[in-house]
CSV table of C-alpha atoms in Angstrom, one decimal:
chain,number,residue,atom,x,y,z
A,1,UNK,CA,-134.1,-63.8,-129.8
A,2,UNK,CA,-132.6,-66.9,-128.2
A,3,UNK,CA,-129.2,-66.0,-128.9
A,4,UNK,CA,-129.8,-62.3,-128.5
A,5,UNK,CA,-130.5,-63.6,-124.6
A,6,UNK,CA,-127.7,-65.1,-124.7
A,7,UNK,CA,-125.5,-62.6,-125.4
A,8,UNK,CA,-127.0,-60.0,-122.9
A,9,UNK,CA,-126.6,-63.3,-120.1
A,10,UNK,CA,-122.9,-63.2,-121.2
A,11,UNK,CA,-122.3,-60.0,-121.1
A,12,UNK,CA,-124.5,-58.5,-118.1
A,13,UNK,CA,-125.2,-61.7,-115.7
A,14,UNK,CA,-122.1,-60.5,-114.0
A,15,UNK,CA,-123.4,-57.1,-113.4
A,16,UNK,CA,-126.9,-58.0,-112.5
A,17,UNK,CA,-125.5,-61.0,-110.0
A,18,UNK,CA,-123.5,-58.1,-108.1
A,19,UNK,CA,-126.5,-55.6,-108.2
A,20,UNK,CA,-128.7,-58.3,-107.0
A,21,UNK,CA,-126.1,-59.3,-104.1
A,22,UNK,CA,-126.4,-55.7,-102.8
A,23,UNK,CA,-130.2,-55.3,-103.5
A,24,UNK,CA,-131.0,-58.7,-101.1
A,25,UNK,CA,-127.8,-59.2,-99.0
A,26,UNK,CA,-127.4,-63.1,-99.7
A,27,UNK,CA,-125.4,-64.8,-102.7
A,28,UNK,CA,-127.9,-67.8,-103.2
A,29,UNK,CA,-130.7,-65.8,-102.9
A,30,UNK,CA,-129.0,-63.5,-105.7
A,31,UNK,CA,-128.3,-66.3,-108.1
A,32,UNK,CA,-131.6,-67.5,-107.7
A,33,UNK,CA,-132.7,-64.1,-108.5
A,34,UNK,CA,-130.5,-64.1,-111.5
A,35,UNK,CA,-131.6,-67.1,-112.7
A,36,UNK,CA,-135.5,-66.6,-112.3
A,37,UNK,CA,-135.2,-63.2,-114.2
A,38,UNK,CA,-133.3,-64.7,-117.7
A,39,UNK,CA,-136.2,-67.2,-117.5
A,40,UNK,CA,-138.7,-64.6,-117.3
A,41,UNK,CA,-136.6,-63.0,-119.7
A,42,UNK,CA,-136.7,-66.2,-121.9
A,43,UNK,CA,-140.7,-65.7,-121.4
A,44,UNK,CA,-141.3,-62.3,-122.5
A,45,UNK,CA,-138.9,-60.6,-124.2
A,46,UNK,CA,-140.0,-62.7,-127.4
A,47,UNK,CA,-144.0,-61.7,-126.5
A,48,UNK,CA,-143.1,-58.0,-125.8
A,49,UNK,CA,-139.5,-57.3,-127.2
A,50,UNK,CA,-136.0,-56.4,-125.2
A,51,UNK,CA,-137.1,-53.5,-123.1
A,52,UNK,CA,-134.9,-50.5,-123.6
A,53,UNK,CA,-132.7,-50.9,-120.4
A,54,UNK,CA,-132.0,-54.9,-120.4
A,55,UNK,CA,-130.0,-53.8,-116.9
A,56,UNK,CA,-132.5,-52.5,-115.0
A,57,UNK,CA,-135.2,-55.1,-116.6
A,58,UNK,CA,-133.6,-58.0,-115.3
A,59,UNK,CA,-132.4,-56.3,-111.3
A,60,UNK,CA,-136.2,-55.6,-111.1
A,61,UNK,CA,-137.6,-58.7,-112.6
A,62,UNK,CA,-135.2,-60.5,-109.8
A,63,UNK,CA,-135.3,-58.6,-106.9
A,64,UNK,CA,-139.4,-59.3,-107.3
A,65,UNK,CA,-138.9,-63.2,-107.8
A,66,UNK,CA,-136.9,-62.6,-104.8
A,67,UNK,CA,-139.7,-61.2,-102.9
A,68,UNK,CA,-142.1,-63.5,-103.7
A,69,UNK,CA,-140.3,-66.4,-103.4
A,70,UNK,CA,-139.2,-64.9,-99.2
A,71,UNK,CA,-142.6,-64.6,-98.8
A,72,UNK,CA,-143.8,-67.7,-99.6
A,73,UNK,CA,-141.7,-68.9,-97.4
A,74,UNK,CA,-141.9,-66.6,-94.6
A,75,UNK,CA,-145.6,-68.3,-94.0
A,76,UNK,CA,-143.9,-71.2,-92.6
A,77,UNK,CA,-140.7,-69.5,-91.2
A,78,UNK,CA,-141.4,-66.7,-88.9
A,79,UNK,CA,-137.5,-66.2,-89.4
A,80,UNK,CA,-137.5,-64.8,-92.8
A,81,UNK,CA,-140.1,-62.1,-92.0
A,82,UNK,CA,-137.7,-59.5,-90.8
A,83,UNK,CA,-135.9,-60.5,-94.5
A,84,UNK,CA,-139.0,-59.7,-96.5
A,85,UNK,CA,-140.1,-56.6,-95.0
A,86,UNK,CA,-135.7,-55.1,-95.3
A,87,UNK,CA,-136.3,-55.9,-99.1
A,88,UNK,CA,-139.7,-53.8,-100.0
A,89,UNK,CA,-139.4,-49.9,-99.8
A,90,UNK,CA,-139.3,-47.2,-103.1
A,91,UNK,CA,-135.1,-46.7,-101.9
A,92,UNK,CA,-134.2,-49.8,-103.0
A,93,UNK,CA,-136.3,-49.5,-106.5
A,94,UNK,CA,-134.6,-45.9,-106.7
A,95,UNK,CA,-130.9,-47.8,-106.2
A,96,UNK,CA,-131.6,-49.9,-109.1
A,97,UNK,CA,-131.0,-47.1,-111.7
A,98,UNK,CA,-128.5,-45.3,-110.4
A,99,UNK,CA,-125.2,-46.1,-112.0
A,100,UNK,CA,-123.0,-44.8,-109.0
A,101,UNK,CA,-123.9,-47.7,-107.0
A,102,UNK,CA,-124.2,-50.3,-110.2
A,103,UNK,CA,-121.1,-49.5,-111.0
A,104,UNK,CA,-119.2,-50.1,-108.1
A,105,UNK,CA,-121.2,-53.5,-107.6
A,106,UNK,CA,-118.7,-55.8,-108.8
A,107,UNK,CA,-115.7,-53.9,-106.7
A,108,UNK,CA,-117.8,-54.2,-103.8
A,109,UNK,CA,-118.2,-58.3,-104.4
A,110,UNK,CA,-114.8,-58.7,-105.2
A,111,UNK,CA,-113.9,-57.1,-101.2
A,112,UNK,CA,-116.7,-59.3,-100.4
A,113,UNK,CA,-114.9,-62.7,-102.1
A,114,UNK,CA,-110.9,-61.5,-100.5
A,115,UNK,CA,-112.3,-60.7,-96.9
A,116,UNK,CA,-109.3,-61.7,-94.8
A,117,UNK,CA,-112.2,-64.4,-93.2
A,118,UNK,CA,-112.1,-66.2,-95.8
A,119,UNK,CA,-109.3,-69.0,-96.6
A,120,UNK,CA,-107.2,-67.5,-99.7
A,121,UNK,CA,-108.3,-70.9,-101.7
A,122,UNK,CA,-111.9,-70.2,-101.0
A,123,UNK,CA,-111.8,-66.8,-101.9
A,124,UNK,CA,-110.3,-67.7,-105.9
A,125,UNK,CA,-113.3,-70.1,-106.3
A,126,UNK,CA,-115.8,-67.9,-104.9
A,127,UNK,CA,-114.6,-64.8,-107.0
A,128,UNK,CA,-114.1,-67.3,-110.5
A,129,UNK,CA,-117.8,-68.3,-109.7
A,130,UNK,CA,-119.6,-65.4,-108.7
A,131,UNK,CA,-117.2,-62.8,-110.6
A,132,UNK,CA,-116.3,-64.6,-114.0
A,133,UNK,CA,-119.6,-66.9,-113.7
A,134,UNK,CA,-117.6,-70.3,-114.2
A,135,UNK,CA,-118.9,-73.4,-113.4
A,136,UNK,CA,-117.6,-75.6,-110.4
A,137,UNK,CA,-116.1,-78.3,-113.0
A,138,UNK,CA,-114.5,-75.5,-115.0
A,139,UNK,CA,-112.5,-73.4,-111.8
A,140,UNK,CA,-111.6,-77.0,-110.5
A,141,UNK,CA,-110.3,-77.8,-114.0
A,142,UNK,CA,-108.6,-74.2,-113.5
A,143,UNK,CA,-106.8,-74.7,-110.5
A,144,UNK,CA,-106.0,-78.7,-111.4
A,145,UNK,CA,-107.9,-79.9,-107.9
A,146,UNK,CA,-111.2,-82.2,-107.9
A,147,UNK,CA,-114.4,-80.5,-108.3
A,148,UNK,CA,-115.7,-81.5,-105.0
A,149,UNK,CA,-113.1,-79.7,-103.4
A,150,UNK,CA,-113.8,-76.6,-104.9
A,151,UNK,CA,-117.3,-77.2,-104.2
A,152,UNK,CA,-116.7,-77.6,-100.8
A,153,UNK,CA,-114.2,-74.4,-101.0
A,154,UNK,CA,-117.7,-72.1,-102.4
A,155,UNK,CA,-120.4,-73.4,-100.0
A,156,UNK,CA,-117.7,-72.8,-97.2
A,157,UNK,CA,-117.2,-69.4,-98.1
A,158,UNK,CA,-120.5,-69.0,-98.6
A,159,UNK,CA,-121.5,-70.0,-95.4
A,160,UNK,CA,-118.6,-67.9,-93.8
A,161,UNK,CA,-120.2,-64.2,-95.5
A,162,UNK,CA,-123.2,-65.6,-93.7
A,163,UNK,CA,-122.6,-66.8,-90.4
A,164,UNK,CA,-119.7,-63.9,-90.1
A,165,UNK,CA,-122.3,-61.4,-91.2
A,166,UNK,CA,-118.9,-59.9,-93.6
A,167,UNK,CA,-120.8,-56.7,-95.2
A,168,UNK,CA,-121.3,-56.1,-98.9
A,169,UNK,CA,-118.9,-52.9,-99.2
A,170,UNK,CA,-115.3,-51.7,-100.4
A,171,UNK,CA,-113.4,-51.2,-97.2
A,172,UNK,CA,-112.2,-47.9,-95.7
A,173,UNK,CA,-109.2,-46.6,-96.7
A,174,UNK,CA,-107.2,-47.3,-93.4
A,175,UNK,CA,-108.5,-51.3,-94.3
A,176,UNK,CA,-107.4,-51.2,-98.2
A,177,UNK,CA,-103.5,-52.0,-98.0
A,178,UNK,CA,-104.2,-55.1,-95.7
A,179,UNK,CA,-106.3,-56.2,-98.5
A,180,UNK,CA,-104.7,-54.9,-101.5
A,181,UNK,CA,-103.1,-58.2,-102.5
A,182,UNK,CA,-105.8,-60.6,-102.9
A,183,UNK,CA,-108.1,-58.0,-104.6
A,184,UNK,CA,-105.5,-57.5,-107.0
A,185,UNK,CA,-104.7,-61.1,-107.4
A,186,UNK,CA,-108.4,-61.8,-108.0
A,187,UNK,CA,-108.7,-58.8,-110.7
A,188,UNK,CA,-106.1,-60.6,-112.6
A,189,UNK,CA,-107.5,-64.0,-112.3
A,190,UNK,CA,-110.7,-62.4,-114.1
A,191,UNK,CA,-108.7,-60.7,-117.0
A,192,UNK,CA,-107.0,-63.9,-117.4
A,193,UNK,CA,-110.2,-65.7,-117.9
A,194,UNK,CA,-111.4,-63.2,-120.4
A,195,UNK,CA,-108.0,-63.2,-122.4
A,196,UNK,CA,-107.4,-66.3,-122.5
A,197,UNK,CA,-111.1,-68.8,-121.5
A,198,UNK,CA,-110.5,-71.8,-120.3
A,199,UNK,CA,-113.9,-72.8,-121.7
A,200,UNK,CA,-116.3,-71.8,-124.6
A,201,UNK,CA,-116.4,-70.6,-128.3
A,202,UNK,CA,-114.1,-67.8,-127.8
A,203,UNK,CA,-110.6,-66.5,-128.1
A,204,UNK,CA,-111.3,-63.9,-125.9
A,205,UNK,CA,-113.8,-63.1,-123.9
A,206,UNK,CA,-113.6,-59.2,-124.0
A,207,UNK,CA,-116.5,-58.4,-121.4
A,208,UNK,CA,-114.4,-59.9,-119.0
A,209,UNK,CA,-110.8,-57.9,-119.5
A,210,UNK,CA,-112.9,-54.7,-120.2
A,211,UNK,CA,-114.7,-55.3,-116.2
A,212,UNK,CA,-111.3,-56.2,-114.9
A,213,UNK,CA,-109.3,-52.9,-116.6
A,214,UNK,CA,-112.2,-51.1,-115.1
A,215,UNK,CA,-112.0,-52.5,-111.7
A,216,UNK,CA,-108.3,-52.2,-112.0
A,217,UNK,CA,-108.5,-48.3,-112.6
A,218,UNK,CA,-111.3,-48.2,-109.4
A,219,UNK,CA,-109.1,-49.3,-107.2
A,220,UNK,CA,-106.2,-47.5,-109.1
A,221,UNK,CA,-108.2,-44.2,-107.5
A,222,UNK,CA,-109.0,-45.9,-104.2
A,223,UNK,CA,-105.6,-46.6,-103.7
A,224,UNK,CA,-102.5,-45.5,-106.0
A,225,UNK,CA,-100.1,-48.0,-105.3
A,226,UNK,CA,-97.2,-49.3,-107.8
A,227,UNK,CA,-99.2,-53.2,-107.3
A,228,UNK,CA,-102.0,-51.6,-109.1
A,229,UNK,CA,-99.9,-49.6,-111.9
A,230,UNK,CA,-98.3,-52.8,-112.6
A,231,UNK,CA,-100.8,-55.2,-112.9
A,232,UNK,CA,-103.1,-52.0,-115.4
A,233,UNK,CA,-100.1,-51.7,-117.7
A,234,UNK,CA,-100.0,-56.2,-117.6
A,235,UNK,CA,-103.5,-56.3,-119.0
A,236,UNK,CA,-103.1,-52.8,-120.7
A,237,UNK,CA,-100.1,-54.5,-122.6
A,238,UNK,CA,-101.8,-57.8,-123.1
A,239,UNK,CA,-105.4,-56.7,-124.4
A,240,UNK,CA,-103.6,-54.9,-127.0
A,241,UNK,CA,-103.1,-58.1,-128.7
A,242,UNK,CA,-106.5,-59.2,-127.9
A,243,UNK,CA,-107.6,-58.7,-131.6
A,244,UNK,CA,-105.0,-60.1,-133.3
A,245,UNK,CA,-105.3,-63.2,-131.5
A,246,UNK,CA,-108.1,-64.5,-133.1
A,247,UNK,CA,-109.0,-65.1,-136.7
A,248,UNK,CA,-111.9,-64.5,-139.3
A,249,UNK,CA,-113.2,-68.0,-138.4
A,250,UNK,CA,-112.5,-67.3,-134.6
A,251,UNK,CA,-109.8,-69.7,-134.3
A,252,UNK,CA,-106.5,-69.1,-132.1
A,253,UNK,CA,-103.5,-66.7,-133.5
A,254,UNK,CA,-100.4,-67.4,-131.9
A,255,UNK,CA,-98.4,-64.5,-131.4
A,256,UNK,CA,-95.5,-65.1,-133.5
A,257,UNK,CA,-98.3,-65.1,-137.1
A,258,UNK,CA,-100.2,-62.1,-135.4
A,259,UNK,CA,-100.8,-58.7,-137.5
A,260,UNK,CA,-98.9,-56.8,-135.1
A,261,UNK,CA,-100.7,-53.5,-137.0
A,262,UNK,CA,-103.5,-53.9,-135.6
A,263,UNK,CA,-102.4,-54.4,-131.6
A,264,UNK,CA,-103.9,-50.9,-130.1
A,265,UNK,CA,-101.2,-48.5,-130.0
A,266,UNK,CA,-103.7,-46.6,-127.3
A,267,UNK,CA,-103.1,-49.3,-124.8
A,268,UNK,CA,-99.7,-50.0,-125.3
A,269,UNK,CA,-98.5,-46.2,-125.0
A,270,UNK,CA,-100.6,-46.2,-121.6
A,271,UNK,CA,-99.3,-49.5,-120.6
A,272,UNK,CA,-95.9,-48.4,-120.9
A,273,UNK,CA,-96.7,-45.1,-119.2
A,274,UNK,CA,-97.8,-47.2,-116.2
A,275,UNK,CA,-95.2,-49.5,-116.2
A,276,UNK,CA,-92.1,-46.8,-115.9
A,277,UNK,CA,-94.2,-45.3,-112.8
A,278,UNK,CA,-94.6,-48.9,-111.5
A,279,UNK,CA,-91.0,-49.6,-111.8
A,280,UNK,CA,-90.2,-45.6,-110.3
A,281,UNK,CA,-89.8,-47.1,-107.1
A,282,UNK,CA,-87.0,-49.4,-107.3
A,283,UNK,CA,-88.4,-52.8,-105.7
A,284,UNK,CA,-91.0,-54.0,-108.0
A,285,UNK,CA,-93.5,-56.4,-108.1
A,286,UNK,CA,-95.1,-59.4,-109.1
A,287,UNK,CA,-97.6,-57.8,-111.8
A,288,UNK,CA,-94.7,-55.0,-112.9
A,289,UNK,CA,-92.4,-58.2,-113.8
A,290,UNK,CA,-94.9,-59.8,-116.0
A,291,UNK,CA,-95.9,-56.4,-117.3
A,292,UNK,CA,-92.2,-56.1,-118.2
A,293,UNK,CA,-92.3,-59.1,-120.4
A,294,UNK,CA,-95.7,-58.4,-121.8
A,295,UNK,CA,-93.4,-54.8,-122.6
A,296,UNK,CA,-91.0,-56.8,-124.5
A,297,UNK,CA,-93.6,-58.1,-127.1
A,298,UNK,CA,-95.0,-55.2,-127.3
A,299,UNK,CA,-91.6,-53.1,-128.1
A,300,UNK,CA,-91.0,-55.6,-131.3
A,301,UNK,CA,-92.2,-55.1,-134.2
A,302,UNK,CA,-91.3,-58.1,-135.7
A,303,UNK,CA,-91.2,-61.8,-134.2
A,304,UNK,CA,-87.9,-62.1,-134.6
A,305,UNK,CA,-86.7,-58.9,-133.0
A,306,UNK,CA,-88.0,-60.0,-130.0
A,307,UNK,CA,-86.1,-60.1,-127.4
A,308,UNK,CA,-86.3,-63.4,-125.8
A,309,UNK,CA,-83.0,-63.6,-123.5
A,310,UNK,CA,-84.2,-60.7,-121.6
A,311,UNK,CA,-87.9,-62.3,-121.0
A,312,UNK,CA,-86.0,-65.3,-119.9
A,313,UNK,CA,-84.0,-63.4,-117.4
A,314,UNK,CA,-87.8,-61.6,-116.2
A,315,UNK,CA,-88.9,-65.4,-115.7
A,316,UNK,CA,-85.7,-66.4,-113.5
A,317,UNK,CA,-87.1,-63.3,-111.6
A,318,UNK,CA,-90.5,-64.6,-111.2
A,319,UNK,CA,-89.4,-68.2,-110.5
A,320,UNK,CA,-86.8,-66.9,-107.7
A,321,UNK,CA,-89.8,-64.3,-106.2
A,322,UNK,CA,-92.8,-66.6,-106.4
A,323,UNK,CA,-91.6,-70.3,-108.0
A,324,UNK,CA,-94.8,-72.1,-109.7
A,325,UNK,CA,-95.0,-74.3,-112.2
A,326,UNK,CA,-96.8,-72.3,-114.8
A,327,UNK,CA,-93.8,-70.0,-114.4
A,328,UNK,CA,-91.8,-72.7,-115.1
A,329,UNK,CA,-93.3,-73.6,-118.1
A,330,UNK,CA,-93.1,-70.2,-119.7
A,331,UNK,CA,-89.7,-69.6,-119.0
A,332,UNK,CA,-89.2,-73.0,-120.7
A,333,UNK,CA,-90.8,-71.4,-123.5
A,334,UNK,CA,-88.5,-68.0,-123.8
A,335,UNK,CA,-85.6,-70.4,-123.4
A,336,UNK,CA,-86.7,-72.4,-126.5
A,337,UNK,CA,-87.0,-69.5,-128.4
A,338,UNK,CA,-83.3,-68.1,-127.2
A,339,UNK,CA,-81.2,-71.2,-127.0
A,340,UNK,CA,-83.3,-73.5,-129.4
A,341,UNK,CA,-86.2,-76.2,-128.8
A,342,UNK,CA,-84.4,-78.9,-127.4
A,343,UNK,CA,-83.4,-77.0,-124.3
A,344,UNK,CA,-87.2,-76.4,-124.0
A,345,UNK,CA,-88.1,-80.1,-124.5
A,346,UNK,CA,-85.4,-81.1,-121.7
A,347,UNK,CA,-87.0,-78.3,-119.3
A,348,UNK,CA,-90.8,-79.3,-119.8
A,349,UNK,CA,-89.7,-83.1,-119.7
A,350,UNK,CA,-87.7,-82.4,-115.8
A,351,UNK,CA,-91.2,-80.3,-115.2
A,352,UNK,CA,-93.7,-83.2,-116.5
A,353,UNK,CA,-91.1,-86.1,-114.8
A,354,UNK,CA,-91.9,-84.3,-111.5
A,355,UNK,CA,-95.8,-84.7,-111.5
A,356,UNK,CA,-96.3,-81.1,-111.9
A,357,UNK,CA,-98.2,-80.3,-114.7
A,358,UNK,CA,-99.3,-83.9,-116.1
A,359,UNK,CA,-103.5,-82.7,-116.5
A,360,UNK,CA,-102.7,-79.2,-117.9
A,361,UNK,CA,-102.8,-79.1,-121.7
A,362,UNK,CA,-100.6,-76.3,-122.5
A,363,UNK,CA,-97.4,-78.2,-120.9
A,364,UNK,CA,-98.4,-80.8,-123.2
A,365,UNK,CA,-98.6,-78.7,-126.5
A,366,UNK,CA,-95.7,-76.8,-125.5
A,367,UNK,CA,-93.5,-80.1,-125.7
A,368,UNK,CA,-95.6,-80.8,-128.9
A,369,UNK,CA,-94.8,-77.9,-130.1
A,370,UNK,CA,-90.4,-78.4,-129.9
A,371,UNK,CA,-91.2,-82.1,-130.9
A,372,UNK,CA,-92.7,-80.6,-134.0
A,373,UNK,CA,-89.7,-78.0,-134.3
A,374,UNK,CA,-87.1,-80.9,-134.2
A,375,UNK,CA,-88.9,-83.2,-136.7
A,376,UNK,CA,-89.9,-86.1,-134.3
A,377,UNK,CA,-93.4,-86.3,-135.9
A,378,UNK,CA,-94.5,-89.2,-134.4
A,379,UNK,CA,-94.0,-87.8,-130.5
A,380,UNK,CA,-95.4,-84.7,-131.7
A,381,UNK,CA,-98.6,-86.4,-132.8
A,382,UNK,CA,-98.4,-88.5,-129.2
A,383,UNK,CA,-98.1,-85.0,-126.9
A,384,UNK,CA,-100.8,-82.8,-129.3
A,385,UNK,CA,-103.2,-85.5,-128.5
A,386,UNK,CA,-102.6,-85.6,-125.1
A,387,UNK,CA,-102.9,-82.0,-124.8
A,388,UNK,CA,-106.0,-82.4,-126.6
A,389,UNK,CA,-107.5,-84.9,-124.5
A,390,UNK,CA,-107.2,-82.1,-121.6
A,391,UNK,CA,-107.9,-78.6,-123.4
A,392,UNK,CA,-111.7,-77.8,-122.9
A,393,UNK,CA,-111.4,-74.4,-125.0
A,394,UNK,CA,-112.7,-74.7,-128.6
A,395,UNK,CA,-110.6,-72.2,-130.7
A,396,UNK,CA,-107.6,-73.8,-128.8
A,397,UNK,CA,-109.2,-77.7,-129.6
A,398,UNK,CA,-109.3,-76.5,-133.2
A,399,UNK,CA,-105.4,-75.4,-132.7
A,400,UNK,CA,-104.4,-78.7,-131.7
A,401,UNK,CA,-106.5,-80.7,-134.3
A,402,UNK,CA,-104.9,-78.6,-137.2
A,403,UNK,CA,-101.4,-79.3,-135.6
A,404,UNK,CA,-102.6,-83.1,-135.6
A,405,UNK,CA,-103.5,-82.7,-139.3
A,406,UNK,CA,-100.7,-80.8,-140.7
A,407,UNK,CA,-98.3,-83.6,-139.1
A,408,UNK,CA,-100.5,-86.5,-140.3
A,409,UNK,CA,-100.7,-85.3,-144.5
A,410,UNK,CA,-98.6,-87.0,-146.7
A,411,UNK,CA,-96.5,-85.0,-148.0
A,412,UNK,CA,-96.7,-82.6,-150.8
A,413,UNK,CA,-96.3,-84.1,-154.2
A,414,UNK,CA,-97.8,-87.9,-153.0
């Protein structure tokens, strides 16, 4: 029963956070909500069994704690009486099953996290927290800053949906362009963390690139823009792979010793689809670049007929549109794998000799990686521990280990 809870937290906390945000108006008083009702949960279900709508169990069980708890306090703070007697009424009971307005909870917190109000830094943590449910130490680890800084970033914007009174609501139409960008870039920063966790047990986290998809295509008919059929075909193109990247005993697959029969052709056929009508219009974007790379892997069906010039070129288009490290660093990798890996090495080395990069562990396993290729063992054993020393994800730790310990056996035969 214990892990059966925790599998409906991982895959429904999300949901029932947003619900609950709409349902009482206040993010802390929602995450308290959220909290109380997996411990009631914790309580009953193994006394009385999972009731038949988990949902709906759990948005009821905290909205009540929710109640209670206001009007316990509301004895000693006339202030909070107008607050208890909004949340009682049958409406509110009613809005809890219906699945037009559930549905469209997390698209109407996301608009809530990007409100133009709120600083652009402050509006990634708050999203990552509320949205993808990671902790304070694991968005700062995210975003390589301290985690009191991002603290500070969350109670901040916190404080500013308050005090600004910003309403819980996707925008009208007139208001959606201004605030296309930073919705979209927030969509991708969820899919991200669900194919690719920067914490945890798992390869992917698929209840997190299904929501953002989903979101993706919400806004898609809010707004048809090319931004939004580019960045659908990037994580149409990308979760096609999402099964192939793990193995039987969950551990990471890298691309190149993926089963390429079993990407979804479904996805990639749509992705495609979206990406030609992303690209229709001549100046693309951001998204429809990547999606154009993510294209290219998709297109061979072999590693090797990949073709790795072209995603270096895409990357020179990325670093000259919107320079970053990260983009950096993966254009180091396409160039290793068109011109060899010691032009890699001597691109990650100029990014690592600049201070960029130094705590993230991929940077470090990349270099690993074309130490590895060009038979300087005892380097590549230096950088895979290093990069182990920073990676926090456990089928990625159990990568680098088995790196470690195919460098360090003695040789076949001895």
């Amino acid at each position: 029963m214990e892990q059966l809870i925790e599998d409906i937290y991982r895959a429904q906390s999300r949901r029932v956070l947003a619900t609950l945000i709409r349902l009482l108006g206040d993010f802390d008083q929602a995450e308290e909500a959220l909290h109380d009702a997996f411990a009631s949960a914790a309580r009953a279900w193994p006394r009385d069994g999972v009731p038949g709508n988990p949902f709906s169990w759990l948005v009821s069980t905290g909205r009540h704690k929710a109640i209670d708890r206001i009007r316990r306090r509301s004895r000693f703070d006339a202030s909070l009486k107008d607050i208890e007697d909004s949340l009682y009424g049958e409406a509110d009971a009613a809005e809890i099953g219906n699945m037009e307005l559930v549905g469209d909870d997390m698209l109407r917190l996301i608009f809530t996290c990007c409100h133009p109000a709120i600083p652009c830094e402050a509006q990634m943590a708050l999203a990552l927290r509320e949205v993808c449910g990671l902790t304070t130490e694991e968005i700062a680890h995210a975003f390589l800053v301290p985690t009191p800084t991002v603290a500070q970033r969350i109670v901040r914007a916190k404080s500013k949906i308050r005090s600004d009174r910003i309403p819980y609501e996707v925008p009208d139409l007139d208001e959606l362009p201004q605030r296309l960008e930073r919705v979209l870039h927030v969509i991708y920063l969820v899919f991200n963390e669900g194919y690719s966790a920067s914490w945890g047990t798992e390869v992917v986290r698929a209840d997190l690139t299904a929501e953002a998809i989903r979101l993706a295509r919400l806004v898609a008919d809010l707004l048809p823009h090319p931004d939004v059929e580019g960045l659908l075909a990037l994580m149409l193109l990308q979760d096609s792979r999402g099964l192939a990247r793990r193995a039987d005993d969950r551990s990471l697959v890298l691309i190149a010793e993926q089963d390429r029969s079993t990407w979804d052709r479904g996805k990639i056929e749509e992705g495609m689809d979206l990406l030609r009508r992303a690209m229709e219009p001549g100046e693309v974007g951001l998204y429809t670049v990547q999606a154009a790379i993510a294209a290219e892997h998709a297109r061979a069906r072999t590693p090797e007929a990949t073709d790795w010039p072209r995603i270096a070129a895409y990357y020179d288009l990325l670093m000259t549109a919107q320079p970053s490290p990260i983009v950096e660093l993966n254009r180091a990798v396409a160039i290793a794998m068109s011109e060899g890996p010691q032009r890699g090495l001597e691109i990650i080395d100029c990014i690592l000799a600049s201070g960029k990069l130094g705590s993230y562990h991929l940077a470090h396993a990349a270099r690993a990686d074309f130490l590895r290729q060009l038979d300087r063992k005892a380097e590549a054993i230096t950088a895979y521990e290093r990069a182990l020393s920073l990676c926090q994800q456990g089928p990625e730790l159990a990568f680098l280990r088995k790196r470690i310990s195919q460098l360090t056996a003695p040789p076949e035969g001895q």
